[in-house]
Coordinates of N, CA and C in Angstrom, one line a residue:
V1104 N 0.8 -1.2 0.0 CA 0.0 0.0 0.0 C 0.9 1.2 0.0
G1105 N 1.9 1.2 0.8 CA 2.8 2.4 1.0 C 3.4 2.8 -0.4
Q1106 N 3.9 1.8 -1.1 CA 4.6 2.1 -2.4 C 3.6 2.6 -3.4
A1107 N 2.4 2.1 -3.5 CA 1.4 2.5 -4.4 C 1.0 4.0 -4.1
R1108 N 0.8 4.2 -2.8 CA 0.4 5.6 -2.4 C 1.5 6.6 -2.7
K1109 N 2.8 6.2 -2.3 CA 3.9 7.1 -2.5 C 4.1 7.4 -4.0
Q1110 N 3.9 6.4 -4.9 CA 4.0 6.7 -6.3 C 2.9 7.5 -6.8
A1111 N 1.7 7.3 -6.3 CA 0.5 8.1 -6.7 C 0.7 9.5 -6.3
E1112 N 1.2 9.8 -5.1 CA 1.4 11.1 -4.6 C 2.5 11.8 -5.5
Q1113 N 3.5 11.1 -5.8 CA 4.6 11.7 -6.6 C 4.1 12.2 -7.9
F1114 N 3.2 11.5 -8.6 CA 2.7 11.9 -9.9 C 1.4 12.8 -9.8
G1115 N 1.0 13.2 -8.6 CA -0.1 14.1 -8.4 C -1.4 13.3 -8.7
A1116 N -1.4 12.0 -8.6 CA -2.6 11.3 -8.9 C -3.6 11.1 -7.7
V1117 N -3.3 11.8 -6.6 CA -4.2 11.7 -5.5 C -4.9 13.0 -5.3
G1118 N -6.1 12.9 -4.9 CA -6.9 14.2 -4.6 C -7.8 14.6 -5.7
D1119 N -8.3 15.8 -5.6 CA -9.2 16.3 -6.6 C -8.5 16.4 -8.0
G1120 N -9.2 16.1 -9.0 CA -8.6 16.2 -10.3 C -7.4 15.1 -10.5
A1121 N -7.6 14.0 -10.0 CA -6.6 12.9 -10.1 C -6.2 12.7 -11.5
D1122 N -5.0 12.5 -11.8 CA -4.5 12.2 -13.2 C -4.7 10.7 -13.5
Q1123 N -5.8 10.4 -14.2 CA -6.2 9.0 -14.4 C -5.2 8.3 -15.2
V1124 N -4.5 8.9 -16.2 CA -3.5 8.3 -17.0 C -2.3 7.8 -16.1
R1125 N -1.8 8.7 -15.3 CA -0.7 8.4 -14.4 C -1.1 7.3 -13.4
L1126 N -2.3 7.4 -12.8 CA -2.7 6.4 -11.8 C -2.8 5.0 -12.5
T1127 N -3.3 5.0 -13.7 CA -3.4 3.7 -14.5 C -2.0 3.2 -14.7
Q1128 N -1.1 4.0 -15.1 CA 0.3 3.6 -15.3 C 0.9 3.0 -14.0
I1129 N 0.7 3.6 -12.9 CA 1.2 3.2 -11.6 C 0.7 1.8 -11.3
I1130 N -0.6 1.7 -11.3 CA -1.3 0.4 -11.0 C -0.8 -0.7 -12.0
A1131 N -0.7 -0.4 -13.3 CA -0.3 -1.4 -14.2 C 1.2 -1.8 -13.9
N1132 N 2.0 -0.9 -13.6 CA 3.4 -1.2 -13.3 C 3.5 -2.1 -12.1
L1133 N 2.8 -1.8 -11.0 CA 2.8 -2.6 -9.8 C 2.3 -4.0 -10.1
L1134 N 1.2 -4.1 -10.9 CA 0.7 -5.4 -11.2 C 1.6 -6.2 -12.1
N1135 N 2.2 -5.5 -13.1 CA 3.2 -6.2 -13.9 C 4.4 -6.8 -13.1
N1136 N 4.9 -5.9 -12.2 CA 6.0 -6.4 -11.4 C 5.6 -7.6 -10.5
A1137 N 4.4 -7.5 -9.9 CA 3.9 -8.6 -9.1 C 3.8 -9.9 -9.9
T1138 N 3.3 -9.8 -11.1 CA 3.2 -10.9 -12.0 C 4.5 -11.5 -12.4
K1139 N 5.5 -10.6 -12.7 CA 6.8 -11.1 -13.1 C 7.5 -11.8 -12.0
Y1140 N 7.3 -11.4 -10.7 CA 8.1 -12.0 -9.6 C 7.3 -13.0 -8.7
T1141 N 6.1 -13.3 -9.1 CA 5.3 -14.2 -8.3 C 5.2 -15.5 -9.1
G1142 N 5.5 -16.6 -8.6 CA 5.5 -17.9 -9.3 C 4.0 -18.4 -9.5
Q1143 N 3.9 -19.4 -10.3 CA 2.6 -19.9 -10.7 C 1.8 -20.4 -9.5
Q1144 N 2.4 -20.8 -8.4 CA 1.7 -21.2 -7.2 C 1.4 -20.0 -6.3
G1145 N 1.9 -18.9 -6.6 CA 1.7 -17.7 -5.8 C 0.4 -17.0 -6.0
S1146 N 0.2 -15.9 -5.3 CA -1.1 -15.1 -5.5 C -0.8 -13.6 -5.5
I1147 N -1.7 -12.9 -6.2 CA -1.7 -11.5 -6.2 C -3.1 -11.0 -5.9
T1148 N -3.1 -10.0 -4.9 CA -4.4 -9.5 -4.5 C -4.5 -8.0 -4.7
L1149 N -5.5 -7.5 -5.4 CA -5.7 -6.1 -5.6 C -7.0 -5.7 -4.7
T1150 N -6.8 -4.8 -3.8 CA -7.9 -4.3 -3.0 C -8.1 -2.8 -3.2
V1151 N -9.4 -2.4 -3.4 CA -9.7 -1.0 -3.6 C -10.8 -0.7 -2.5
S1152 N -10.6 0.4 -1.8 CA -11.6 0.8 -0.8 C -11.7 2.3 -0.8
Q1153 N -12.9 2.8 -0.4 CA -13.1 4.2 -0.3 C -13.7 4.6 1.0
T1154 N -13.2 5.7 1.5 CA -13.7 6.3 2.7 C -13.8 7.8 2.4
D1155 N -15.0 8.4 2.6 CA -15.2 9.8 2.3 C -14.7 10.1 0.9
R1156 N -13.7 10.9 0.8 CA -13.2 11.3 -0.5 C -11.9 10.7 -0.9
M1157 N -11.5 9.7 -0.1 CA -10.2 9.0 -0.3 C -10.4 7.6 -0.9
I1158 N -9.6 7.3 -1.8 CA -9.6 5.9 -2.4 C -8.2 5.3 -2.0
S1159 N -8.3 4.1 -1.5 CA -7.1 3.3 -1.2 C -6.9 2.1 -2.1
I1160 N -5.7 2.0 -2.7 CA -5.5 0.9 -3.6 C -4.3 0.1 -3.0
A1161 N -4.5 -1.2 -2.8 CA -3.5 -2.1 -2.2 C -3.2 -3.2 -3.2
I1162 N -1.9 -3.5 -3.4 CA -1.6 -4.6 -4.2 C -0.6 -5.5 -3.4
K1163 N -1.0 -6.7 -3.2 CA -0.2 -7.6 -2.3 C 0.1 -8.9 -3.1
D1164 N 1.3 -9.4 -3.0 CA 1.7 -10.6 -3.7 C 2.6 -11.4 -2.9
T1165 N 2.8 -12.7 -3.3 CA 3.6 -13.6 -2.6 C 4.9 -13.8 -3.3
G1166 N 5.3 -12.9 -4.1 CA 6.6 -12.9 -4.8 C 7.8 -12.8 -3.9
E1167 N 8.9 -12.9 -4.6 CA 10.2 -12.9 -3.8 C 10.5 -11.6 -3.2
G1168 N 10.0 -10.5 -3.6 CA 10.3 -9.2 -3.0 C 11.6 -8.7 -3.4
I1169 N 12.0 -7.6 -2.7 CA 13.2 -6.9 -3.0 C 14.3 -7.5 -2.1
P1170 N 15.4 -8.0 -2.7 CA 16.4 -8.6 -1.9 C 17.1 -7.7 -0.9

């Protein structure tokens, strides 16, 4: 969650007038990385939730992670 939020904030994709193109690129990049480093027996979970005016996007995988 932290990495996705940090990247979204960096590109101004959070808040009013969110940049949909950048947000899509961020999510696609995180999912592509998760797919690349998670084996066939692993799992990838995408969770989206909303509270008031905030949207939270979490991507969790069972991949090898950063060494």
